[in-house]
Each structure stands twice: as structure tokens, then as C-alpha cells.
Short mmCIF file of C-alpha atoms in Angstrom, two decimals:
data_model
loop_
_atom_site.label_atom_id
_atom_site.label_comp_id
_atom_site.label_asym_id
_atom_site.label_seq_id
_atom_site.Cartn_x
_atom_site.Cartn_y
_atom_site.Cartn_z
CA ILE A 1 60.16 129.07 -31.46
CA VAL A 2 62.65 131.92 -31.50
CA LYS A 3 59.95 134.54 -32.14
CA LYS A 4 57.73 133.03 -29.44
CA ARG A 5 60.55 132.93 -26.89
CA ARG A 6 61.57 136.50 -27.69
CA GLY A 7 57.92 137.57 -27.34
CA ASP A 8 57.72 135.80 -23.97
CA ARG A 9 60.80 137.69 -22.76
CA GLU A 10 59.39 141.02 -23.93
CA MET A 11 56.04 140.32 -22.29
CA GLY A 12 57.77 139.35 -19.05
CA ALA A 13 59.84 142.53 -19.06
CA ASP A 14 56.73 144.61 -19.77
CA THR A 15 54.81 142.94 -16.94
CA ALA A 16 57.73 143.43 -14.53
CA LYS A 17 57.90 147.13 -15.44
CA ARG A 18 54.17 147.57 -14.85
CA LEU A 19 54.41 145.88 -11.45
CA GLN A 20 57.40 148.05 -10.51
CA ASP A 21 55.46 151.14 -11.59
CA MET A 22 52.77 150.04 -9.11
CA GLY A 23 55.40 149.97 -6.37
CA LEU A 24 55.82 146.21 -6.28
CA VAL A 25 59.23 144.58 -6.29
CA THR A 26 59.57 141.92 -8.96
CA THR A 27 62.06 139.10 -8.98
CA PRO A 28 61.86 136.39 -11.62
CA ILE A 29 60.81 133.02 -10.24
CA TYR A 30 61.19 130.13 -12.64
CA ALA A 31 58.98 127.05 -12.87
CA GLU A 32 62.12 124.92 -13.04
CA ASP A 33 63.10 126.14 -9.58
CA LEU A 34 59.61 125.72 -8.12
CA LEU A 35 59.45 122.13 -9.38
CA SER A 36 63.09 121.14 -8.83
CA PHE A 37 62.11 119.04 -5.81
CA GLU A 38 60.38 116.58 -8.17
CA ARG A 39 63.62 115.66 -9.92
CA LYS A 40 66.13 115.17 -7.16
CA ALA A 41 66.52 115.32 -3.42
CA VAL A 42 69.04 118.16 -3.67
CA GLY A 43 66.36 120.12 -5.56
CA PHE A 44 64.54 120.72 -2.29
CA THR A 45 66.86 123.62 -1.52
CA GLU A 46 66.13 125.30 -4.87
CA SER A 47 62.39 124.71 -4.57
CA THR A 48 62.21 125.81 -0.95
CA TYR A 49 63.97 129.05 -1.81
CA ALA A 50 61.78 129.64 -4.88
CA TRP A 51 58.53 129.03 -2.99
CA SER A 52 59.81 131.32 -0.22
CA ARG A 53 60.24 134.07 -2.82
CA VAL A 54 56.68 133.49 -4.06
CA LEU A 55 55.31 133.91 -0.54
CA GLU A 56 57.49 136.97 0.10
CA SER A 57 56.23 138.57 -3.12
CA TRP A 58 52.70 138.20 -1.70
CA GLY A 59 53.76 139.82 1.56
CA VAL A 60 53.77 136.53 3.51
CA GLU A 61 56.66 135.64 5.79
CA PRO A 62 57.82 132.19 4.60
CA ASN A 63 58.63 129.35 6.96
CA ARG A 64 61.20 127.32 5.04
CA TRP A 65 60.89 124.31 7.32
CA ILE A 66 57.14 124.05 6.58
CA ILE A 67 57.71 124.62 2.86
CA LYS A 68 60.28 121.80 2.76
CA LYS A 69 57.94 119.51 4.73
CA VAL A 70 55.05 120.18 2.32
CA LEU A 71 57.27 119.59 -0.73
CA ALA A 72 58.59 116.32 0.74
CA ALA A 73 55.00 115.07 1.18
CA GLU A 74 54.23 115.55 -2.52
CA PRO A 75 53.85 112.22 -4.40
CA LEU A 76 56.38 113.22 -7.07
CA ALA A 77 59.05 114.41 -4.63
CA ALA A 78 62.50 113.27 -5.81
CA SER A 79 60.89 110.73 -8.14
CA LEU A 80 61.41 112.06 -11.66
CA PRO A 81 64.59 111.42 -13.65
CA GLU A 82 66.80 114.29 -14.73
CA PRO A 83 66.09 115.36 -18.31
CA GLY A 84 68.70 114.16 -20.78
CA PRO A 85 70.43 116.18 -23.47
CA HIS A 86 68.28 117.65 -26.22
CA SER A 87 70.39 115.75 -28.75
CA GLU A 88 68.68 112.55 -27.59
CA VAL A 89 65.20 113.82 -28.45
CA ILE A 90 65.67 116.35 -31.28
CA PHE A 91 66.48 114.71 -34.62
CA ASN A 92 68.01 117.82 -36.25
CA ILE A 93 69.78 119.11 -33.15
CA ASP A 94 72.63 120.73 -35.09
CA GLU A 95 70.23 122.87 -37.10
CA VAL A 96 68.14 123.75 -34.05
CA ALA A 97 71.23 124.58 -31.98
CA SER A 98 72.62 126.77 -34.73
CA LYS A 99 69.38 128.73 -35.01
CA LEU A 100 69.08 129.18 -31.26
CA ARG A 101 72.69 130.37 -30.93
CA GLN A 102 72.19 132.74 -33.86
CA HIS A 103 69.41 134.41 -31.89
CA GLY A 104 71.18 134.40 -28.51
CA LEU A 105 69.14 131.49 -27.13
CA GLY A 106 71.79 128.77 -27.16
CA ASP A 107 71.84 128.53 -23.38
CA TYR A 108 68.40 126.94 -23.49
CA LEU A 109 69.87 123.72 -24.87
CA ARG A 110 70.73 120.89 -22.50
CA SER A 111 73.91 119.07 -23.42
#
């Protein structure tokens, strides 16, 4: 997992550099932010902002009111429960947490 995650980070940085070299501005947009509206009503702000950034990166002027309206019409809007702590689903959480922290990835754990 650690090697895969590190590889993902390196690939993302490489892709961002290539896009910047092409004259495009890159800002990370995370799936968690795009899909935040599915978990809670307050997530609409995060998702609206994230989808606005996607549109802006394509050169489209976003209309946040329309984005929020479209997200609210989605069947899963504000319907999913918040994820619980990893300790509830990972049997050897202490070992996993130790390894992740050792490699600077401890902030990926939900507590």
C-alpha cells in the first residue's frame, strides 16, 4: 500500500508538471471533495466548490447555483453515512497505523 500510494503521488506530481509545462494551471481536485455531497448536507459547499474548479480548469465559467441544484437532484445526495474510524474495519490497525506513520502517510487514517 505504501509503495502504491507513493507511486500515485509521484505520478500525480509528474502529470501536474507536464500540464504546467503545456501552459495549463493545475490545482489538485480530490474525489472526496467532488463526492462530499453524498455524505452530508453540509458537503454541498465542498462539492460545489470542487466541481466549480473542474469546470474552471476546462475553461468553463461555473454557475455555482446550477451546480448545487444538479448535485441536490442526485439520488445519493446527503444519503450516505459518514465513514467510521479505520479501527472499526481494520483488524491489525496498530500495525497498519505504525507502518503508515513510518512512511509519512499517517494522516490517511480516520480516527
